[in-house]
C-alpha cells in the first residue's frame, strides 16, 4: 500500500490545505470555461483565459504560437467551417507546483459539425488530452501554455436530425448570442464577453493590449475567469485546426 502521508501528497502535488483545494477548483473552472468560450464562439471571453505571454505549443499539429494569435486563427477557422461544437471535459489531474504555478492533464472529447465544400455536413468526434501549464496572477488562474495530444479521431457524414419526432420541438444550441443559455441563465457569468475581434491580428503590441483590456473588463464587471477547449483535425483534403 502507498504511504498516504502529508509529504507524499505534497510531492504528488495533491491538495493538503484549504487554499490548495480552492486553487484546484479554480483551475477546473478555468478548463470548463474554455469549453464554453469555444462552443459559444465567444472569442473575447476566450482571450481572458490566457496570460499575456501564453503559448499554444502544439494545437493538434494545426497551430503553434502565441495564444493571442491562436484565438485570431480559431475565430477565422470556426467562422468558416463549424456549424456547432460540444467539448466535454472528463479526467483532470492537477499538480500544484507552488502558490502560483501548476500543471495538469485534461481528457476531452470534442464533437463538431463541419461544413464541407460541397455543401454537405460532416460529424467529427475526437478524443484528446490537454497538457497544461497554469499561472496565477492577481488571484486568478489562467493558461500559460497548452499542448494537445490527439488519442483518437472519427469522421463521417453528419447524423444531425433535428426533425426527429422526439426532438423537433427542442431548443437547439448554437454558437453566438442566440444560444438559449444567454437568455435563460441570468447571472453575469453567463453573459457574452463579446463576439467580435478586439484587435487586428497583424499588430502584436495592440493584440497584447486587447487581451489585457478584455481581462480588465471582466474584472470590472465582476466576472470570474473561465475556460475553453476546441481541438480537432479536419482531414488533409480540407485543413487541420483545433
XYZ file of C-alpha atoms in Angstrom:
242
model
C 0.000 0.000 0.000
C 1.294 3.513 -0.771
C 2.193 5.784 2.110
C -0.509 8.498 2.031
C 1.158 10.904 4.417
C 1.379 14.674 4.004
C 4.859 14.703 2.498
C 3.856 12.197 -0.185
C 0.761 14.279 -1.009
C 2.901 17.396 -1.356
C 5.372 15.593 -3.622
C 2.466 14.459 -5.821
C 1.021 17.970 -5.942
C -2.112 16.926 -4.097
C -4.173 19.324 -2.023
C -3.086 19.444 1.611
C -4.926 22.554 2.865
C -7.955 24.696 2.091
C -6.100 27.083 -0.226
C -4.777 24.287 -2.411
C -8.292 22.865 -2.676
C -9.574 26.288 -3.755
C -6.749 26.630 -6.283
C -7.550 23.268 -7.828
C -11.225 24.128 -8.078
C -10.385 27.442 -9.768
C -8.216 25.639 -12.316
C -11.030 23.180 -13.041
C -13.364 26.142 -13.558
C -10.835 27.618 -15.988
C -10.831 24.447 -18.074
C -14.630 24.211 -18.097
C -14.839 27.847 -19.129
C -12.590 27.147 -22.093
C -15.236 24.757 -23.392
C -17.984 27.336 -23.051
C -15.948 30.081 -24.713
C -15.162 27.906 -27.734
C -18.562 26.260 -28.150
C -20.377 29.600 -27.881
C -17.651 31.169 -30.056
C -17.199 33.976 -27.536
C -13.653 34.846 -28.548
C -13.436 37.997 -26.436
C -14.078 35.842 -23.388
C -11.601 33.244 -24.611
C -8.832 35.860 -24.648
C -9.285 36.481 -20.922
C -8.378 32.875 -20.090
C -4.684 33.202 -21.037
C -1.744 35.020 -19.530
C -0.332 37.849 -21.659
C 2.627 35.749 -22.821
C 0.757 32.420 -23.073
C 1.751 29.897 -25.737
C -0.301 27.346 -27.669
C 2.608 24.960 -28.018
C 1.087 22.424 -30.435
C -2.605 22.580 -31.171
C -3.058 19.153 -32.727
C -0.449 19.900 -35.382
C -2.571 22.771 -36.721
C -1.215 25.782 -34.833
C 1.838 26.678 -32.757
C 2.481 30.174 -31.465
C 1.093 32.835 -29.176
C -2.268 32.358 -27.507
C -3.375 35.709 -28.940
C -2.604 34.522 -32.456
C -4.310 31.227 -31.713
C -7.596 32.945 -30.813
C -7.426 35.016 -34.023
C -6.799 31.860 -36.050
C -9.535 29.914 -34.288
C -12.066 32.688 -34.866
C -11.350 32.623 -38.604
C -11.499 28.815 -38.858
C -14.666 28.356 -36.812
C -16.453 31.071 -38.732
C -15.732 29.232 -41.977
C -16.429 25.587 -41.208
C -18.032 24.965 -37.785
C -21.828 24.822 -37.543
C -21.769 23.748 -33.912
C -19.467 22.142 -31.380
C -19.570 20.484 -27.968
C -16.436 19.936 -25.858
C -16.770 17.623 -22.880
C -14.192 17.607 -20.076
C -13.502 14.268 -18.404
C -10.494 13.345 -16.242
C -8.489 16.296 -14.978
C -5.317 15.684 -12.990
C -3.751 18.806 -11.427
C -0.353 19.160 -9.770
C 0.298 22.316 -7.739
C 3.956 23.285 -8.067
C 3.781 26.452 -5.957
C 1.292 29.083 -4.826
C 1.086 30.499 -8.361
C 2.169 27.699 -10.686
C 0.517 24.404 -11.587
C 0.318 21.849 -14.360
C -2.348 19.432 -15.451
C -3.530 16.762 -17.865
C -7.099 17.154 -19.162
C -9.012 14.448 -21.045
C -11.519 15.949 -23.511
C -13.861 14.619 -26.171
C -14.886 17.062 -28.876
C -17.870 16.824 -31.213
C -18.191 19.222 -34.157
C -20.497 19.570 -37.146
C -18.458 20.879 -40.054
C -19.495 22.481 -43.325
C -17.949 20.809 -46.378
C -17.045 22.452 -49.679
C -19.822 20.577 -51.496
C -22.486 21.920 -49.108
C -22.789 18.727 -47.056
C -22.014 18.386 -43.345
C -19.524 16.149 -41.561
C -19.545 14.973 -37.939
C -16.108 14.998 -36.358
C -15.544 13.314 -32.989
C -12.156 13.108 -31.367
C -10.532 12.251 -28.067
C -7.599 14.317 -26.888
C -5.592 15.447 -23.909
C -4.518 18.957 -22.983
C -1.125 19.109 -21.295
C -1.363 22.397 -19.453
C 0.730 24.848 -17.515
C -1.250 27.289 -15.362
C -0.199 30.575 -13.760
C -1.914 32.588 -11.034
C -1.760 36.367 -11.117
C -3.896 38.864 -9.235
C -5.728 35.988 -7.598
C -6.803 34.475 -10.941
C -5.600 31.269 -12.597
C -5.012 31.375 -16.360
C -3.420 29.234 -19.051
C 0.299 29.845 -19.520
C 0.957 27.036 -22.008
C -1.167 24.358 -23.697
C -0.153 21.318 -25.727
C -2.668 18.968 -27.351
C -2.279 15.234 -27.777
C -4.811 13.559 -30.115
C -5.563 9.990 -28.980
C -8.345 9.029 -31.400
C -10.474 10.501 -34.168
C -13.570 9.531 -36.165
C -15.278 11.425 -39.001
C -18.203 10.752 -41.319
C -21.419 12.148 -42.826
C -23.481 14.049 -40.278
C -26.141 12.261 -38.266
C -27.785 15.576 -37.358
C -31.564 15.028 -37.486
C -33.388 17.984 -35.897
C -36.755 16.924 -37.373
C -36.956 13.697 -35.386
C -40.324 13.471 -33.550
C -38.639 13.250 -30.161
C -36.531 16.414 -30.631
C -38.217 18.595 -33.230
C -39.665 20.898 -30.543
C -36.395 21.097 -28.571
C -34.334 24.227 -28.053
C -31.125 23.663 -30.002
C -27.769 25.077 -29.049
C -25.947 27.433 -31.370
C -22.744 29.485 -31.385
C -23.138 33.153 -30.523
C -25.641 35.197 -28.518
C -28.673 33.370 -29.933
C -27.842 30.353 -27.772
C -30.631 29.761 -25.188
C -28.158 29.875 -22.295
C -27.749 33.643 -22.695
C -31.485 34.128 -22.269
C -32.124 31.534 -19.544
C -29.081 31.961 -17.291
C -29.276 35.481 -15.838
C -26.032 35.662 -13.867
C -23.347 37.971 -15.387
C -21.029 34.968 -15.533
C -23.001 33.660 -18.498
C -23.216 36.881 -20.474
C -21.229 37.027 -23.723
C -17.970 38.909 -23.290
C -18.190 39.983 -26.924
C -18.380 38.179 -30.206
C -16.120 40.332 -32.380
C -12.344 40.502 -32.564
C -10.923 43.086 -30.185
C -7.751 43.985 -32.091
C -6.298 43.472 -35.577
C -4.407 40.155 -35.884
C -1.375 41.821 -37.524
C -0.289 44.065 -34.627
C 1.276 42.104 -31.734
C 1.617 45.088 -29.322
C -2.041 46.071 -29.773
C -3.072 42.417 -29.530
C -1.483 42.198 -26.117
C -3.222 45.414 -25.127
C -6.516 43.991 -26.347
C -6.042 40.814 -24.336
C -5.253 42.865 -21.238
C -8.278 45.105 -21.842
C -10.531 42.069 -22.096
C -9.245 40.791 -18.750
C -9.752 44.214 -17.178
C -13.321 44.443 -18.447
C -14.118 41.057 -16.976
C -12.611 42.080 -13.661
C -14.508 45.363 -13.524
C -17.784 43.603 -14.192
C -17.132 41.022 -11.509
C -16.898 38.137 -13.984
C -14.953 35.096 -12.800
C -12.422 33.792 -15.293
C -13.482 30.720 -17.203
C -12.013 28.281 -19.806
C -12.222 26.821 -23.300
C -11.486 23.727 -25.344
C -11.644 23.053 -29.042
C -9.327 20.730 -30.847
C -9.778 18.622 -33.877
C -8.122 17.721 -37.115
C -10.109 18.059 -40.330
C -8.848 15.533 -42.897
C -5.935 16.727 -45.016
C -8.174 17.284 -48.037
C -9.507 20.370 -46.217
C -7.331 21.695 -43.407
C -6.342 20.994 -39.843
C -7.490 23.026 -36.888
C -8.003 22.595 -33.175
